[in-house]
Short mmCIF file of C-alpha atoms in Angstrom, two decimals:
data_model
loop_
_atom_site.label_atom_id
_atom_site.label_comp_id
_atom_site.label_asym_id
_atom_site.label_seq_id
_atom_site.Cartn_x
_atom_site.Cartn_y
_atom_site.Cartn_z
CA ALA A 13 -18.09 93.13 73.11
CA LEU A 14 -18.49 90.96 69.99
CA GLU A 15 -22.09 92.09 69.61
CA GLU A 16 -21.03 95.73 69.83
CA LEU A 17 -18.32 95.10 67.25
CA GLU A 18 -20.86 93.45 64.97
CA GLN A 19 -23.03 96.56 65.06
CA ARG A 20 -20.08 98.79 64.17
CA ILE A 21 -19.19 96.52 61.25
CA VAL A 22 -22.74 96.56 59.89
CA ARG A 23 -22.84 100.39 59.99
CA CYS A 24 -19.47 100.85 58.28
CA ARG A 25 -19.26 103.08 55.17
CA ARG A 26 -15.50 103.64 55.00
CA CYS A 27 -15.04 102.51 51.38
CA PRO A 28 -17.21 104.45 48.87
CA ARG A 29 -16.55 101.98 46.01
CA LEU A 30 -17.68 99.01 48.10
CA VAL A 31 -20.70 100.84 49.52
CA GLU A 32 -21.87 101.72 46.00
CA TRP A 33 -21.33 98.18 44.69
CA ARG A 34 -22.93 96.25 47.57
CA GLU A 35 -26.00 98.51 47.54
CA ARG A 36 -26.37 98.38 43.75
CA VAL A 37 -26.24 94.58 43.80
CA ALA A 38 -28.87 94.57 46.56
CA ARG A 39 -31.16 96.74 44.44
CA GLU A 40 -30.70 95.03 41.09
CA LYS A 41 -30.48 91.46 42.45
CA ARG A 42 -29.96 88.24 40.54
CA ALA A 43 -33.02 86.88 38.74
CA ALA A 44 -32.98 83.70 40.84
CA PHE A 45 -33.30 85.80 44.01
CA ALA A 46 -35.58 88.54 42.68
CA ASP A 47 -38.17 87.98 45.42
CA GLU A 48 -35.65 88.13 48.28
CA ASP A 49 -34.61 91.12 50.36
CA TYR A 50 -30.83 91.47 50.06
CA TRP A 51 -28.75 92.34 53.10
CA GLY A 52 -26.63 94.85 51.15
CA ARG A 53 -24.40 95.84 54.09
CA PRO A 54 -21.07 94.74 55.58
CA VAL A 55 -21.16 91.13 56.78
CA PRO A 56 -19.97 90.52 60.36
CA GLY A 57 -18.23 87.41 61.66
CA PHE A 58 -20.16 84.39 62.83
CA GLY A 59 -19.59 81.46 65.17
CA ALA A 60 -18.61 80.51 68.70
CA PRO A 61 -17.31 83.43 70.80
CA ASP A 62 -14.90 81.10 72.62
CA ALA A 63 -13.59 79.56 69.39
CA ARG A 64 -10.08 78.14 69.27
CA VAL A 65 -10.17 78.12 65.44
CA TYR A 66 -10.64 81.37 63.49
CA VAL A 67 -11.35 81.04 59.76
CA LEU A 68 -10.48 84.02 57.57
CA GLY A 69 -11.88 84.30 54.04
CA LEU A 70 -11.57 86.92 51.32
CA ALA A 71 -14.88 88.81 51.17
CA PRO A 72 -18.64 88.15 50.96
CA ALA A 73 -20.01 87.00 47.61
CA ALA A 74 -22.26 89.52 45.88
CA HIS A 75 -25.22 87.11 45.83
CA GLY A 76 -24.07 85.05 48.82
CA GLY A 77 -23.21 86.85 52.05
CA ASN A 78 -24.26 90.20 50.56
CA ARG A 79 -27.69 88.66 50.02
CA THR A 80 -28.10 86.58 53.18
CA GLY A 81 -26.22 88.72 55.71
CA ARG A 82 -24.08 85.84 56.96
CA VAL A 83 -20.54 85.07 55.88
CA PHE A 84 -20.15 82.21 53.35
CA THR A 85 -23.92 81.65 53.38
CA GLY A 86 -25.88 81.12 50.18
CA ASP A 87 -23.06 80.49 47.70
CA ARG A 88 -21.10 77.53 46.30
CA SER A 89 -17.96 78.28 48.31
CA GLY A 90 -20.04 78.15 51.47
CA ASP A 91 -21.56 74.83 50.39
CA TRP A 92 -18.08 73.32 50.31
CA LEU A 93 -16.91 75.01 53.49
CA PHE A 94 -19.84 74.10 55.74
CA ALA A 95 -20.02 70.55 54.42
CA SER A 96 -16.39 70.14 55.47
CA LEU A 97 -17.01 71.78 58.85
CA HIS A 98 -19.86 69.34 59.45
CA ARG A 99 -17.74 66.33 58.48
CA THR A 100 -14.96 67.46 60.83
CA GLY A 101 -17.26 68.23 63.77
CA PHE A 102 -17.21 72.04 63.73
CA ALA A 103 -20.80 72.53 62.48
CA ASN A 104 -24.11 70.95 63.47
CA GLN A 105 -25.34 70.72 59.86
CA PRO A 106 -23.72 70.54 56.40
CA GLU A 107 -25.59 73.42 54.76
CA SER A 108 -25.82 77.18 55.20
CA ARG A 109 -28.71 78.61 53.20
CA HIS A 110 -29.85 81.68 55.16
CA ALA A 111 -29.18 83.43 58.46
CA ASP A 112 -32.00 81.66 60.35
CA ASP A 113 -31.45 78.10 59.15
CA GLY A 114 -30.35 76.72 62.53
CA LEU A 115 -26.65 76.48 61.73
CA GLU A 116 -24.39 76.47 64.79
CA LEU A 117 -20.61 76.40 64.82
CA ARG A 118 -18.61 74.68 67.53
CA ASP A 119 -15.18 75.94 68.58
CA LEU A 120 -14.90 77.97 65.36
CA TRP A 121 -15.45 81.55 64.18
CA ILE A 122 -15.65 82.63 60.53
CA ALA A 123 -14.93 86.09 59.18
CA ALA A 124 -13.62 87.80 56.05
CA ALA A 125 -10.64 90.07 55.51
CA VAL A 126 -12.99 92.49 53.71
CA ARG A 127 -16.57 92.66 55.01
CA CYS A 128 -18.29 94.08 51.90
CA ALA A 129 -18.79 92.35 48.57
CA PRO A 130 -16.24 93.84 46.11
CA PRO A 131 -16.64 94.22 42.34
CA ALA A 132 -15.21 91.17 40.51
CA ASN A 133 -14.44 89.75 43.97
CA LYS A 134 -11.26 91.86 44.05
CA PRO A 135 -10.89 94.32 46.94
CA LEU A 136 -8.33 97.10 46.61
CA PRO A 137 -5.36 97.20 49.03
CA GLU A 138 -6.69 100.30 50.75
CA GLU A 139 -10.08 98.61 51.22
CA ARG A 140 -8.42 95.69 52.92
CA GLY A 141 -6.50 98.16 55.09
CA ASN A 142 -9.73 99.90 56.10
CA CYS A 143 -11.36 96.60 57.07
CA LEU A 144 -8.61 94.66 58.83
CA PRO A 145 -9.00 96.50 62.16
CA TYR A 146 -12.30 94.64 62.56
CA ALA A 147 -10.54 91.28 62.27
CA ALA A 148 -7.83 92.52 64.62
CA GLU A 149 -10.48 93.33 67.22
CA GLU A 150 -12.14 89.94 66.77
CA LEU A 151 -8.80 88.21 67.29
CA ARG A 152 -8.17 90.26 70.45
CA LEU A 153 -11.56 89.30 71.87
CA ILE A 154 -11.64 85.65 70.80
CA ARG A 155 -7.93 84.79 71.20
CA PRO A 156 -7.93 81.70 68.95
CA GLU A 157 -5.17 79.11 68.82
CA VAL A 158 -5.30 78.82 65.02
CA ILE A 159 -6.12 81.09 62.08
CA VAL A 160 -7.18 79.09 59.00
CA CYS A 161 -6.57 81.27 55.94
CA LEU A 162 -8.75 80.43 52.94
CA GLY A 163 -6.58 81.52 50.03
CA LYS A 164 -3.51 83.69 49.61
CA PHE A 165 -5.45 86.95 50.04
CA ALA A 166 -6.53 85.86 53.51
CA TRP A 167 -3.03 84.54 54.27
CA ASP A 168 -1.47 87.90 53.39
CA ALA A 169 -4.15 89.69 55.43
CA ALA A 170 -3.41 87.52 58.46
CA CYS A 171 0.32 88.17 58.07
CA GLN A 172 -0.43 91.91 58.01
CA LEU A 173 -2.60 91.56 61.11
CA LEU A 174 0.17 89.79 62.99
CA GLY A 175 2.95 92.08 61.71
CA MET A 176 4.92 89.31 59.99
CA ARG A 177 7.98 90.46 58.02
CA PRO A 178 8.96 88.75 55.82
CA ARG A 179 5.71 86.97 55.11
CA PRO A 180 5.88 83.17 55.23
CA ARG A 181 5.05 81.40 51.99
CA PHE A 182 1.41 80.43 51.40
CA GLY A 183 0.39 76.91 50.44
CA HIS A 184 -2.26 74.32 51.15
CA LEU A 185 -1.65 73.01 54.67
CA ALA A 186 1.24 75.47 55.04
CA GLU A 187 1.75 76.09 58.74
CA HIS A 188 3.52 78.97 60.44
CA ARG A 189 3.88 79.31 64.20
CA THR A 190 4.07 82.81 65.63
CA GLU A 191 5.85 83.81 68.83
CA GLY A 192 3.18 83.77 71.50
CA GLY A 193 0.34 84.16 68.97
CA PRO A 194 -1.95 81.98 66.88
CA VAL A 195 -0.68 79.42 64.37
CA LEU A 196 -1.36 80.27 60.72
CA LEU A 197 -2.71 77.39 58.65
CA GLY A 198 -3.16 77.78 54.89
CA SER A 199 -5.86 76.30 52.68
CA TYR A 200 -6.80 76.72 49.08
CA HIS A 201 -10.01 78.75 48.88
CA PRO A 202 -13.15 76.65 48.26
CA SER A 203 -13.98 78.71 45.18
CA GLN A 204 -15.59 77.08 42.16
CA GLN A 205 -12.37 77.69 40.24
CA ASN A 206 -10.53 75.45 42.70
CA THR A 207 -13.23 72.86 43.38
CA PHE A 208 -14.31 72.35 39.75
CA THR A 209 -10.73 71.85 38.59
CA GLY A 210 -9.81 69.47 41.41
CA LYS A 211 -7.18 71.80 42.84
CA LEU A 212 -9.14 71.49 46.09
CA THR A 213 -10.90 68.23 46.97
CA GLU A 214 -13.13 67.35 49.90
CA PRO A 215 -10.41 65.27 51.62
CA MET A 216 -7.94 68.15 51.19
CA LEU A 217 -10.30 70.63 52.85
CA ASP A 218 -11.18 68.18 55.63
CA ALA A 219 -7.46 67.71 56.30
CA VAL A 220 -7.13 71.44 56.98
CA PHE A 221 -9.78 71.44 59.70
CA GLU A 222 -8.54 68.18 61.20
CA GLN A 223 -5.09 69.76 61.44
CA ALA A 224 -6.60 72.94 62.89
CA ARG A 225 -8.18 70.95 65.71
CA LYS A 226 -4.91 69.10 66.35
CA VAL A 227 -2.94 72.35 66.53
CA ALA A 228 -5.57 73.94 68.80
CA ASP A 229 -5.39 70.96 71.16
CA GLU A 230 -1.61 71.21 71.24
CA GLY A 231 -1.79 74.93 72.06
CA VAL A 232 -4.09 74.34 75.01
CA MET A 233 -1.83 71.58 76.34
CA VAL A 234 1.25 73.82 76.12
CA ARG A 235 -0.45 76.60 78.12
CA ARG A 236 -1.51 74.15 80.83
CA GLN A 237 2.04 72.92 81.36
#
């Protein structure tokens, strides 16, 4: 079912603005990647189908996921994210350079609220609305214990997915338990704006995934009782 969903995501053309942008970037390319074939399509989720931890980001980077075809792969945010996942035991290697680099995720699935690279990295509300059903289907199939939200955009998207009104307040390591559903766990996004300024440090990001594992373990224990 996840493979079939992936194919539907890759074929999606619901948002004309995003289709035009992602394909233009793939044609024009960045000089550093001029010899590469860009993916230039929506980027599906990636990871372990039986994951207890589901990581939700904002959207693929124009010259990251939109180039490589794998979420958070080939950009600076991904460098930070996968290094942390390796340190905390969720990934078999600390780097994610391209889709065939041997990276494997353990007990974790990564996706984005919006699956196409948006201009200025800012999706419109209606574009997020068009894309969220894909995340909703992933959550239904995977049934994770925890949703780690990278940034407020992802936090708000997860709240929309779970029908939360009013929305709980976002913050780093903010935690919100839903009735019979996954636990929301907030994290500052590993963007260069946050990592260069020290708003997000390596220990801070590691703490998020260590807490995610702890919460997932607690959820499994509760269900077994």
